[in-house]
C-alpha cells in the first residue's frame, strides 16, 4: 500500500499569510497538483502535514477528497504515525515542491527508506544537505516505522527536517533525481510569479510525454503552446470537447459540400483541441475524461477518413476511394486493438488524416487514401510481428 505525506507549512513569499502550498499552479493549487501525482502512482491515503489551516488549504483538501481518496490533516509526526497504515510505504513530498510524475514514480516504487538526491547544492531542486556530496531533492520513501521513531521525539523539532535526519541516520538508500525532472523545473518554489513560470515548464514537459511522430512534430508543439494558457484561464473541462465537436461537425459539412480538404483541416483542429484537452484533464486529476478524449481522437480520425473516402467516391463515381478508406480504418483499428507499440514511425489515429489532408487539399483524395491504406497495413504487419516475437 502506498500513502503520501505532503508538507504544507511554509508561507508564500509574496502573498502575505497565504501558504505556499495553496498558490495557483496549472489551473489548481500546488498541493492539489502534488496530490494528483501521488494518486497517479497508486496512493490510497494522503496525509497533509500543516502548522495552521487556512481557508484556501481547507478548500484544496476538500477538492482532493472528492476523488474518493482517504485524506487526513496532521499537525505532528505523532498524528501522522497514528493515521498511517502500519504496512504502508509512505512517499514524502517536501513543502512547496514542484516536480513531475516521472520523479514521483521513481521514488514511489523504490524500497522504503530511500531518498531522492542530487549533487548540486546550489540547484533550486536542493532542499537540505544529506551528506558531503549530496542534497535532498524533496522526495523520499519511508516506512511507517520511521514515522513512529519521529513521533517519539520532542514536538518542537521541525517535522520535515527531523524526518530527513532520521531517515539518513537509518542508512537510507539514495536514488538520483531524473534528469528529465530537473529540466522540467523540479524544485522548491514559494514565489507566486516564479511558481507560474515553473508551472509552465512542467506543463510543457507533460506535453512532451507523447512520442508518436504526429504528436512529436505537430500536436505536441500546439499543446505546449496552448496548455499553460488554458490552465491559467481556468478553461472548463467541457471546453476542449465542445470545440472538437463543433469542428468535427464543420468538417463533415465541408466534406458533404465537396470540400474534403477543408473538412480534414477542421478535423485536425478538432484532434488538436482534444489532444490539449486530454492533457488538461489529466493535470486536473480527471483520468476518466482524459481517456475519453484520447479515444475521441481515434473516432474523429476514423470519421474524417471515411467522410473523405465517401466524398471522393461521389466525385469520382467509383467505389475505390471509400473502399480504401474502409481498409485504412479497419487496419488502424486492429493495430490499436492489438495494444502493440514499437517505433516512432508507426501509424497512429491522428497521423492518418494528417497525411491525407495535403492530398485532399490538392484534389487527389484517392491518392492520399491509397497512401494511408498502405501505411496502415504496414503498421498492422509490424504490430503482428511484434506480438509474435513476444509470444
mmCIF file of C-alpha atoms in Angstrom:
data_model
loop_
_atom_site.group_PDB
_atom_site.id
_atom_site.type_symbol
_atom_site.label_atom_id
_atom_site.label_comp_id
_atom_site.label_asym_id
_atom_site.label_seq_id
_atom_site.Cartn_x
_atom_site.Cartn_y
_atom_site.Cartn_z
ATOM 1 C CA UNK A 1 0.000 0.000 0.000
ATOM 2 C CA UNK A 2 1.248 3.459 -0.934
ATOM 3 C CA UNK A 3 0.448 6.508 1.184
ATOM 4 C CA UNK A 4 1.501 10.106 0.706
ATOM 5 C CA UNK A 5 2.785 12.664 3.195
ATOM 6 C CA UNK A 6 2.730 16.229 1.841
ATOM 7 C CA UNK A 7 4.183 19.105 3.856
ATOM 8 C CA UNK A 8 2.237 22.375 3.722
ATOM 9 C CA UNK A 9 3.626 24.614 6.443
ATOM 10 C CA UNK A 10 5.630 27.397 4.779
ATOM 11 C CA UNK A 11 4.175 30.788 3.898
ATOM 12 C CA UNK A 12 4.287 32.199 0.392
ATOM 13 C CA UNK A 13 6.950 34.828 -0.160
ATOM 14 C CA UNK A 14 4.699 37.371 -1.839
ATOM 15 C CA UNK A 15 1.165 36.558 -0.686
ATOM 16 C CA UNK A 16 1.036 37.704 2.925
ATOM 17 C CA UNK A 17 -0.349 34.987 5.182
ATOM 18 C CA UNK A 18 -1.127 32.556 2.353
ATOM 19 C CA UNK A 19 0.568 29.174 2.393
ATOM 20 C CA UNK A 20 2.900 28.371 -0.497
ATOM 21 C CA UNK A 21 1.029 25.084 -0.942
ATOM 22 C CA UNK A 22 -2.128 26.980 -1.901
ATOM 23 C CA UNK A 23 -0.540 29.156 -4.590
ATOM 24 C CA UNK A 24 -2.050 28.752 -8.088
ATOM 25 C CA UNK A 25 -0.398 26.125 -10.239
ATOM 26 C CA UNK A 26 -1.622 24.816 -13.573
ATOM 27 C CA UNK A 27 -5.263 25.717 -13.051
ATOM 28 C CA UNK A 28 -5.332 24.344 -9.489
ATOM 29 C CA UNK A 29 -3.251 24.815 -6.351
ATOM 30 C CA UNK A 30 0.241 23.428 -5.858
ATOM 31 C CA UNK A 31 -0.884 20.987 -3.173
ATOM 32 C CA UNK A 32 -3.620 19.642 -5.461
ATOM 33 C CA UNK A 33 -1.010 19.062 -8.152
ATOM 34 C CA UNK A 34 1.230 17.230 -5.670
ATOM 35 C CA UNK A 35 -1.715 15.107 -4.563
ATOM 36 C CA UNK A 36 -2.544 14.399 -8.211
ATOM 37 C CA UNK A 37 0.939 12.973 -8.773
ATOM 38 C CA UNK A 38 0.729 10.764 -5.689
ATOM 39 C CA UNK A 39 -2.723 9.456 -6.593
ATOM 40 C CA UNK A 40 -1.442 8.715 -10.087
ATOM 41 C CA UNK A 41 1.184 6.450 -8.513
ATOM 42 C CA UNK A 42 -1.466 4.488 -6.629
ATOM 43 C CA UNK A 43 -1.549 6.303 -3.284
ATOM 44 C CA UNK A 44 -4.722 5.315 -1.417
ATOM 45 C CA UNK A 45 -4.196 7.592 1.584
ATOM 46 C CA UNK A 46 -2.836 11.131 1.842
ATOM 47 C CA UNK A 47 -1.654 12.978 4.922
ATOM 48 C CA UNK A 48 -1.189 16.743 4.815
ATOM 49 C CA UNK A 49 1.280 17.983 7.429
ATOM 50 C CA UNK A 50 0.345 21.521 8.497
ATOM 51 C CA UNK A 51 1.210 24.094 11.136
ATOM 52 C CA UNK A 52 -2.012 26.045 10.559
ATOM 53 C CA UNK A 53 -5.111 25.533 8.458
ATOM 54 C CA UNK A 54 -6.157 28.397 6.186
ATOM 55 C CA UNK A 55 -9.464 28.608 4.293
ATOM 56 C CA UNK A 56 -7.607 28.126 0.993
ATOM 57 C CA UNK A 57 -5.880 24.997 2.300
ATOM 58 C CA UNK A 58 -9.131 23.583 3.646
ATOM 59 C CA UNK A 59 -10.819 24.172 0.283
ATOM 60 C CA UNK A 60 -7.947 22.455 -1.544
ATOM 61 C CA UNK A 61 -8.081 19.476 0.829
ATOM 62 C CA UNK A 62 -11.834 19.158 0.250
ATOM 63 C CA UNK A 63 -11.330 19.173 -3.511
ATOM 64 C CA UNK A 64 -8.680 16.450 -3.224
ATOM 65 C CA UNK A 65 -11.034 14.386 -1.084
ATOM 66 C CA UNK A 66 -13.693 14.440 -3.817
ATOM 67 C CA UNK A 67 -11.586 11.970 -5.750
ATOM 68 C CA UNK A 68 -12.594 9.302 -3.260
ATOM 69 C CA UNK A 69 -9.227 9.037 -1.536
ATOM 70 C CA UNK A 70 -8.714 8.953 2.239
ATOM 71 C CA UNK A 71 -7.116 12.202 3.378
ATOM 72 C CA UNK A 72 -6.058 13.421 6.836
ATOM 73 C CA UNK A 73 -4.687 16.741 8.020
ATOM 74 C CA UNK A 74 -1.969 16.165 10.652
ATOM 75 C CA UNK A 75 -0.079 18.647 12.809
ATOM 76 C CA UNK A 76 2.734 16.436 14.091
ATOM 77 C CA UNK A 77 4.671 13.240 13.490
ATOM 78 C CA UNK A 78 2.680 11.671 16.313
ATOM 79 C CA UNK A 79 -0.599 12.297 14.489
ATOM 80 C CA UNK A 80 0.870 11.099 11.198
ATOM 81 C CA UNK A 81 2.138 7.879 12.783
ATOM 82 C CA UNK A 82 -1.308 7.257 14.278
ATOM 83 C CA UNK A 83 -3.055 7.787 10.927
ATOM 84 C CA UNK A 84 -0.611 5.821 8.725
ATOM 85 C CA UNK A 85 -1.246 2.171 7.945
ATOM 86 C CA UNK A 86 1.480 0.099 9.647
ATOM 87 C CA UNK A 87 2.365 -1.664 6.386
ATOM 88 C CA UNK A 88 2.234 1.412 4.152
ATOM 89 C CA UNK A 89 5.128 2.673 2.087
ATOM 90 C CA UNK A 90 4.946 6.431 2.618
ATOM 91 C CA UNK A 91 6.009 8.805 -0.156
ATOM 92 C CA UNK A 92 7.114 12.144 1.274
ATOM 93 C CA UNK A 93 6.773 15.369 -0.708
ATOM 94 C CA UNK A 94 8.672 18.350 0.676
ATOM 95 C CA UNK A 95 6.966 21.660 1.325
ATOM 96 C CA UNK A 96 6.356 23.723 -1.839
ATOM 97 C CA UNK A 97 7.985 21.130 -4.113
ATOM 98 C CA UNK A 98 7.242 21.304 -7.818
ATOM 99 C CA UNK A 99 8.031 18.037 -9.548
ATOM 100 C CA UNK A 100 6.899 15.640 -12.295
ATOM 101 C CA UNK A 101 5.150 12.286 -12.418
ATOM 102 C CA UNK A 102 8.417 10.671 -13.549
ATOM 103 C CA UNK A 103 10.210 11.712 -10.363
ATOM 104 C CA UNK A 104 7.313 10.719 -8.103
ATOM 105 C CA UNK A 105 7.011 7.311 -9.749
ATOM 106 C CA UNK A 106 10.738 6.724 -9.344
ATOM 107 C CA UNK A 107 10.501 7.222 -5.572
ATOM 108 C CA UNK A 108 7.040 5.659 -5.125
ATOM 109 C CA UNK A 109 8.241 2.296 -6.390
ATOM 110 C CA UNK A 110 11.543 2.373 -4.538
ATOM 111 C CA UNK A 111 12.106 0.427 -1.342
ATOM 112 C CA UNK A 112 11.171 2.191 1.918
ATOM 113 C CA UNK A 113 13.891 4.383 3.410
ATOM 114 C CA UNK A 114 15.043 5.821 0.095
ATOM 115 C CA UNK A 115 15.907 9.445 -0.602
ATOM 116 C CA UNK A 116 15.951 11.198 -3.959
ATOM 117 C CA UNK A 117 19.126 13.266 -4.148
ATOM 118 C CA UNK A 118 21.304 15.315 -6.476
ATOM 119 C CA UNK A 119 24.841 16.635 -6.274
ATOM 120 C CA UNK A 120 24.372 20.370 -6.933
ATOM 121 C CA UNK A 121 23.795 22.160 -3.614
ATOM 122 C CA UNK A 122 23.005 25.444 -5.416
ATOM 123 C CA UNK A 123 20.231 23.899 -7.540
ATOM 124 C CA UNK A 124 16.611 25.028 -6.993
ATOM 125 C CA UNK A 125 15.887 21.315 -6.517
ATOM 126 C CA UNK A 126 18.042 21.199 -3.360
ATOM 127 C CA UNK A 127 16.023 21.149 -0.131
ATOM 128 C CA UNK A 128 18.564 20.201 2.553
ATOM 129 C CA UNK A 129 22.048 18.731 2.608
ATOM 130 C CA UNK A 130 22.207 14.974 3.156
ATOM 131 C CA UNK A 131 25.960 14.417 3.242
ATOM 132 C CA UNK A 132 29.155 15.965 1.912
ATOM 133 C CA UNK A 133 28.327 15.154 -1.680
ATOM 134 C CA UNK A 134 24.537 15.168 -1.928
ATOM 135 C CA UNK A 135 21.458 17.234 -1.138
ATOM 136 C CA UNK A 136 17.888 16.082 -0.709
ATOM 137 C CA UNK A 137 15.704 16.708 -3.758
ATOM 138 C CA UNK A 138 12.455 16.800 -1.767
ATOM 139 C CA UNK A 139 11.123 13.271 -2.354
ATOM 140 C CA UNK A 140 11.526 10.239 -0.119
ATOM 141 C CA UNK A 141 10.025 6.830 0.556
ATOM 142 C CA UNK A 142 9.898 5.575 4.114
ATOM 143 C CA UNK A 143 8.130 3.010 6.242
ATOM 144 C CA UNK A 144 5.535 3.715 8.907
ATOM 145 C CA UNK A 145 8.133 2.599 11.454
ATOM 146 C CA UNK A 146 10.203 5.701 10.721
ATOM 147 C CA UNK A 147 7.196 7.894 11.470
ATOM 148 C CA UNK A 148 6.874 6.215 14.864
ATOM 149 C CA UNK A 149 10.536 6.970 15.587
ATOM 150 C CA UNK A 150 10.000 10.643 14.786
ATOM 151 C CA UNK A 151 6.803 10.685 16.857
ATOM 152 C CA UNK A 152 8.857 9.856 19.914
ATOM 153 C CA UNK A 153 10.968 12.994 19.550
ATOM 154 C CA UNK A 154 10.166 16.440 21.035
ATOM 155 C CA UNK A 155 7.279 18.129 19.202
ATOM 156 C CA UNK A 156 9.143 21.421 18.889
ATOM 157 C CA UNK A 157 11.512 19.810 16.361
ATOM 158 C CA UNK A 158 10.770 20.696 12.734
ATOM 159 C CA UNK A 159 8.815 17.738 11.363
ATOM 160 C CA UNK A 160 10.250 17.780 7.840
ATOM 161 C CA UNK A 161 13.894 18.256 8.860
ATOM 162 C CA UNK A 162 13.633 15.693 11.638
ATOM 163 C CA UNK A 163 12.146 13.184 9.229
ATOM 164 C CA UNK A 164 15.065 13.681 6.865
ATOM 165 C CA UNK A 165 17.659 13.296 9.628
ATOM 166 C CA UNK A 166 16.077 10.123 10.990
ATOM 167 C CA UNK A 167 15.937 8.530 7.546
ATOM 168 C CA UNK A 168 19.555 9.491 6.809
ATOM 169 C CA UNK A 169 20.705 8.181 10.193
ATOM 170 C CA UNK A 170 18.927 4.921 9.419
ATOM 171 C CA UNK A 171 21.141 4.361 6.380
ATOM 172 C CA UNK A 172 18.640 5.268 3.705
ATOM 173 C CA UNK A 173 19.360 4.320 0.113
ATOM 174 C CA UNK A 174 19.750 7.105 -2.442
ATOM 175 C CA UNK A 175 18.409 7.499 -5.972
ATOM 176 C CA UNK A 176 19.342 10.317 -8.292
ATOM 177 C CA UNK A 177 16.819 12.895 -9.398
ATOM 178 C CA UNK A 178 15.867 12.043 -13.025
ATOM 179 C CA UNK A 179 17.473 14.463 -15.470
ATOM 180 C CA UNK A 180 14.146 14.956 -17.232
ATOM 181 C CA UNK A 181 12.527 16.086 -13.966
ATOM 182 C CA UNK A 182 15.334 18.545 -13.362
ATOM 183 C CA UNK A 183 14.912 20.010 -16.856
ATOM 184 C CA UNK A 184 11.158 20.259 -16.311
ATOM 185 C CA UNK A 185 11.570 22.561 -13.321
ATOM 186 C CA UNK A 186 11.783 20.226 -10.308
ATOM 187 C CA UNK A 187 12.445 22.304 -7.205
ATOM 188 C CA UNK A 188 11.055 24.230 -4.263
ATOM 189 C CA UNK A 189 9.238 27.460 -5.088
ATOM 190 C CA UNK A 190 7.282 29.793 -2.783
ATOM 191 C CA UNK A 191 7.011 32.866 -5.001
ATOM 192 C CA UNK A 192 3.751 33.088 -6.956
ATOM 193 C CA UNK A 193 5.300 34.601 -10.086
ATOM 194 C CA UNK A 194 8.211 32.176 -10.200
ATOM 195 C CA UNK A 195 5.834 29.295 -9.478
ATOM 196 C CA UNK A 196 3.730 30.212 -12.506
ATOM 197 C CA UNK A 197 6.846 30.179 -14.691
ATOM 198 C CA UNK A 198 7.951 26.837 -13.261
ATOM 199 C CA UNK A 199 4.444 25.510 -13.784
ATOM 200 C CA UNK A 200 4.663 26.342 -17.472
ATOM 201 C CA UNK A 201 7.845 24.249 -17.693
ATOM 202 C CA UNK A 202 6.112 21.297 -16.037
ATOM 203 C CA UNK A 203 3.118 21.637 -18.353
ATOM 204 C CA UNK A 204 5.437 21.684 -21.356
ATOM 205 C CA UNK A 205 7.131 18.522 -20.083
ATOM 206 C CA UNK A 206 3.708 16.909 -19.749
ATOM 207 C CA UNK A 207 3.021 17.589 -23.422
ATOM 208 C CA UNK A 208 6.432 16.182 -24.361
ATOM 209 C CA UNK A 209 5.500 12.776 -22.929
ATOM 210 C CA UNK A 210 3.891 11.730 -26.207
ATOM 211 C CA UNK A 211 6.269 10.126 -28.670
ATOM 212 C CA UNK A 212 4.297 9.224 -31.833
ATOM 213 C CA UNK A 213 5.503 11.277 -34.784
ATOM 214 C CA UNK A 214 2.205 13.214 -35.250
ATOM 215 C CA UNK A 215 2.335 14.252 -31.605
ATOM 216 C CA UNK A 216 6.062 14.960 -31.633
ATOM 217 C CA UNK A 217 6.066 17.181 -34.695
ATOM 218 C CA UNK A 218 2.542 18.639 -34.845
ATOM 219 C CA UNK A 219 0.209 18.223 -31.877
ATOM 220 C CA UNK A 220 2.729 18.429 -29.022
ATOM 221 C CA UNK A 221 4.021 21.878 -30.135
ATOM 222 C CA UNK A 222 0.397 23.051 -30.244
ATOM 223 C CA UNK A 223 -0.315 21.609 -26.777
ATOM 224 C CA UNK A 224 2.927 23.026 -25.383
ATOM 225 C CA UNK A 225 1.858 26.483 -26.523
ATOM 226 C CA UNK A 226 -1.815 26.255 -25.534
ATOM 227 C CA UNK A 227 -1.790 24.210 -22.318
ATOM 228 C CA UNK A 228 -0.305 26.824 -19.951
ATOM 229 C CA UNK A 229 -2.691 29.463 -21.285
ATOM 230 C CA UNK A 230 -5.759 27.247 -20.926
ATOM 231 C CA UNK A 231 -4.742 26.156 -17.424
ATOM 232 C CA UNK A 232 -4.119 29.735 -16.308
ATOM 233 C CA UNK A 233 -7.510 30.876 -17.586
ATOM 234 C CA UNK A 234 -9.366 28.053 -15.870
ATOM 235 C CA UNK A 235 -10.972 26.730 -19.073
ATOM 236 C CA UNK A 236 -13.792 24.337 -18.047
ATOM 237 C CA UNK A 237 -13.438 20.602 -18.609
ATOM 238 C CA UNK A 238 -16.038 20.647 -21.366
ATOM 239 C CA UNK A 239 -14.287 23.406 -23.339
ATOM 240 C CA UNK A 240 -11.987 21.248 -25.472
ATOM 241 C CA UNK A 241 -14.568 18.505 -26.215
ATOM 242 C CA UNK A 242 -17.174 21.139 -27.146
ATOM 243 C CA UNK A 243 -14.740 22.856 -29.522
ATOM 244 C CA UNK A 244 -13.764 19.489 -31.012
ATOM 245 C CA UNK A 245 -17.414 18.588 -31.539
ATOM 246 C CA UNK A 246 -18.140 21.833 -33.389
ATOM 247 C CA UNK A 247 -15.024 21.492 -35.537
ATOM 248 C CA UNK A 248 -15.856 17.872 -36.404
ATOM 249 C CA UNK A 249 -19.395 18.827 -37.393
ATOM 250 C CA UNK A 250 -17.994 21.602 -39.546
ATOM 251 C CA UNK A 251 -15.611 19.146 -41.176
ATOM 252 C CA UNK A 252 -18.462 16.775 -42.054
ATOM 253 C CA UNK A 253 -20.461 19.628 -43.567
ATOM 254 C CA UNK A 254 -17.423 20.713 -45.612
ATOM 255 C CA UNK A 255 -16.902 17.151 -46.891
ATOM 256 C CA UNK A 256 -20.607 16.874 -47.761
ATOM 257 C CA UNK A 257 -20.361 20.114 -49.748
ATOM 258 C CA UNK A 258 -17.427 18.733 -51.724
ATOM 259 C CA UNK A 259 -14.520 20.364 -49.889
ATOM 260 C CA UNK A 260 -12.774 17.322 -48.422
ATOM 261 C CA UNK A 261 -9.548 19.254 -47.832
ATOM 262 C CA UNK A 262 -11.264 21.879 -45.687
ATOM 263 C CA UNK A 263 -13.096 19.128 -43.845
ATOM 264 C CA UNK A 264 -9.823 17.407 -42.965
ATOM 265 C CA UNK A 265 -8.269 20.659 -41.773
ATOM 266 C CA UNK A 266 -11.213 21.202 -39.418
ATOM 267 C CA UNK A 267 -10.915 17.606 -38.217
ATOM 268 C CA UNK A 268 -7.211 18.101 -37.485
ATOM 269 C CA UNK A 269 -8.059 21.201 -35.456
ATOM 270 C CA UNK A 270 -10.586 19.074 -33.533
ATOM 271 C CA UNK A 271 -7.877 16.483 -32.843
ATOM 272 C CA UNK A 272 -5.515 19.230 -31.646
ATOM 273 C CA UNK A 273 -8.228 20.509 -29.285
ATOM 274 C CA UNK A 274 -8.790 17.039 -27.818
ATOM 275 C CA UNK A 275 -5.056 16.388 -27.556
ATOM 276 C CA UNK A 276 -4.629 19.514 -25.438
ATOM 277 C CA UNK A 277 -7.879 18.918 -23.556
ATOM 278 C CA UNK A 278 -6.806 15.414 -22.607
ATOM 279 C CA UNK A 279 -3.599 16.728 -21.028
ATOM 280 C CA UNK A 280 -5.558 19.433 -19.227
ATOM 281 C CA UNK A 281 -7.974 16.840 -17.812
ATOM 282 C CA UNK A 282 -5.079 14.661 -16.680
ATOM 283 C CA UNK A 283 -3.474 17.626 -14.967
ATOM 284 C CA UNK A 284 -6.711 18.315 -13.101
ATOM 285 C CA UNK A 285 -6.920 14.715 -11.945
ATOM 286 C CA UNK A 286 -9.795 13.646 -14.207
ATOM 287 C CA UNK A 287 -8.337 10.480 -15.735
ATOM 288 C CA UNK A 288 -11.715 9.271 -16.971
ATOM 289 C CA UNK A 289 -12.320 12.391 -19.044
ATOM 290 C CA UNK A 290 -8.706 12.393 -20.281
ATOM 291 C CA UNK A 291 -9.080 8.800 -21.526
ATOM 292 C CA UNK A 292 -12.403 9.606 -23.169
ATOM 293 C CA UNK A 293 -10.793 12.441 -25.125
ATOM 294 C CA UNK A 294 -7.937 10.186 -26.239
ATOM 295 C CA UNK A 295 -10.499 7.704 -27.564
ATOM 296 C CA UNK A 296 -12.431 10.513 -29.226
ATOM 297 C CA UNK A 297 -9.289 11.408 -31.192
ATOM 298 C CA UNK A 298 -9.359 7.960 -32.808
ATOM 299 C CA UNK A 299 -13.087 8.283 -33.525
ATOM 300 C CA UNK A 300 -12.695 11.698 -35.165
ATOM 301 C CA UNK A 301 -9.772 10.445 -37.259
ATOM 302 C CA UNK A 302 -11.851 7.488 -38.465
ATOM 303 C CA UNK A 303 -14.843 9.720 -39.268
ATOM 304 C CA UNK A 304 -12.632 12.152 -41.183
ATOM 305 C CA UNK A 305 -11.053 9.404 -43.291
ATOM 306 C CA UNK A 306 -14.387 7.710 -44.045
ATOM 307 C CA UNK A 307 -16.050 11.043 -44.898
ATOM 308 C CA UNK A 308 -13.205 11.870 -47.272
ATOM 309 C CA UNK A 309 -13.494 8.458 -48.915
ATOM 310 C CA UNK A 310 -17.255 8.811 -49.317
ATOM 311 C CA UNK A 311 -16.945 12.319 -50.764
ATOM 312 C CA UNK A 312 -14.246 11.181 -53.203
ATOM 313 C CA UNK A 313 -16.375 8.238 -54.310
ATOM 314 C CA UNK A 314 -19.268 10.578 -55.166
ATOM 315 C CA UNK A 315 -16.970 12.928 -57.081
ATOM 316 C CA UNK A 316 -15.130 10.175 -58.971
ATOM 317 C CA UNK A 317 -18.213 7.963 -59.413
ATOM 318 C CA UNK A 318 -16.264 4.933 -58.206
ATOM 319 C CA UNK A 319 -16.219 2.881 -55.012
ATOM 320 C CA UNK A 320 -12.415 2.758 -54.879
ATOM 321 C CA UNK A 321 -11.925 5.731 -52.517
ATOM 322 C CA UNK A 322 -14.437 4.521 -49.923
ATOM 323 C CA UNK A 323 -13.002 1.001 -50.082
ATOM 324 C CA UNK A 324 -9.510 2.400 -49.465
ATOM 325 C CA UNK A 325 -10.879 4.447 -46.552
ATOM 326 C CA UNK A 326 -12.520 1.384 -45.002
ATOM 327 C CA UNK A 327 -9.319 -0.627 -45.384
ATOM 328 C CA UNK A 328 -7.281 2.141 -43.725
ATOM 329 C CA UNK A 329 -9.709 2.474 -40.806
ATOM 330 C CA UNK A 330 -10.009 -1.291 -40.327
ATOM 331 C CA UNK A 331 -6.232 -1.823 -40.337
ATOM 332 C CA UNK A 332 -5.663 1.095 -37.983
ATOM 333 C CA UNK A 333 -8.386 -0.171 -35.665
ATOM 334 C CA UNK A 334 -6.853 -3.646 -35.499
ATOM 335 C CA UNK A 335 -3.438 -2.155 -34.769
ATOM 336 C CA UNK A 336 -4.827 -0.084 -31.901
ATOM 337 C CA UNK A 337 -6.763 -3.086 -30.615
ATOM 338 C CA UNK A 338 -3.609 -5.218 -30.576
ATOM 339 C CA UNK A 339 -2.022 -2.961 -27.961
ATOM 340 C CA UNK A 340 1.397 -3.418 -29.566
ATOM 341 C CA UNK A 341 3.732 -0.441 -29.579
ATOM 342 C CA UNK A 342 7.074 -0.060 -31.310
ATOM 343 C CA UNK A 343 8.973 2.517 -33.353
ATOM 344 C CA UNK A 344 8.009 6.159 -33.638
ATOM 345 C CA UNK A 345 7.260 5.650 -37.330
ATOM 346 C CA UNK A 346 4.159 3.536 -36.704
ATOM 347 C CA UNK A 347 0.858 4.904 -37.882
ATOM 348 C CA UNK A 348 -1.412 6.391 -35.235
ATOM 349 C CA UNK A 349 -5.036 7.597 -35.420
ATOM 350 C CA UNK A 350 -4.029 11.266 -35.524
ATOM 351 C CA UNK A 351 -1.422 10.615 -38.217
ATOM 352 C CA UNK A 352 -3.699 9.258 -40.943
ATOM 353 C CA UNK A 353 -5.803 12.414 -41.523
ATOM 354 C CA UNK A 354 -2.593 14.424 -41.204
ATOM 355 C CA UNK A 355 -1.114 12.545 -44.185
ATOM 356 C CA UNK A 356 -4.391 12.612 -46.098
ATOM 357 C CA UNK A 357 -5.008 16.372 -45.763
ATOM 358 C CA UNK A 358 -2.392 17.620 -48.313
ATOM 359 C CA UNK A 359 -3.670 15.183 -50.945
ATOM 360 C CA UNK A 360 -7.273 16.246 -50.350
ATOM 361 C CA UNK A 361 -6.374 19.935 -50.492
ATOM 362 C CA UNK A 362 -4.669 19.314 -53.853
ATOM 363 C CA UNK A 363 -7.726 17.462 -55.190
ATOM 364 C CA UNK A 364 -6.192 13.955 -55.098
ATOM 365 C CA UNK A 365 -8.079 12.372 -52.192
ATOM 366 C CA UNK A 366 -7.952 8.921 -53.821
ATOM 367 C CA UNK A 367 -4.126 9.020 -53.852
ATOM 368 C CA UNK A 368 -3.963 10.070 -50.225
ATOM 369 C CA UNK A 369 -6.384 7.295 -49.265
ATOM 370 C CA UNK A 370 -4.197 4.767 -51.081
ATOM 371 C CA UNK A 371 -1.135 6.034 -49.191
ATOM 372 C CA UNK A 372 -2.734 5.831 -45.740
ATOM 373 C CA UNK A 373 -4.295 2.436 -46.502
ATOM 374 C CA UNK A 374 -0.841 1.089 -47.382
ATOM 375 C CA UNK A 375 0.667 2.789 -44.326
ATOM 376 C CA UNK A 376 -1.993 1.316 -42.049
ATOM 377 C CA UNK A 377 -1.406 -2.178 -43.468
ATOM 378 C CA UNK A 378 2.366 -1.871 -42.987
ATOM 379 C CA UNK A 379 1.824 -0.731 -39.397
ATOM 380 C CA UNK A 380 -0.555 -3.638 -38.789
ATOM 381 C CA UNK A 381 2.061 -6.022 -40.138
ATOM 382 C CA UNK A 382 4.661 -4.558 -37.785
ATOM 383 C CA UNK A 383 2.256 -4.936 -34.868
ATOM 384 C CA UNK A 384 1.648 -8.584 -35.707
ATOM 385 C CA UNK A 385 5.384 -9.296 -35.901
ATOM 386 C CA UNK A 386 5.937 -7.521 -32.570
ATOM 387 C CA UNK A 387 3.296 -9.687 -30.917
ATOM 388 C CA UNK A 388 4.754 -12.857 -32.484
ATOM 389 C CA UNK A 389 8.177 -12.034 -31.076
ATOM 390 C CA UNK A 390 6.701 -11.562 -27.603
ATOM 391 C CA UNK A 391 4.728 -14.813 -27.742
#
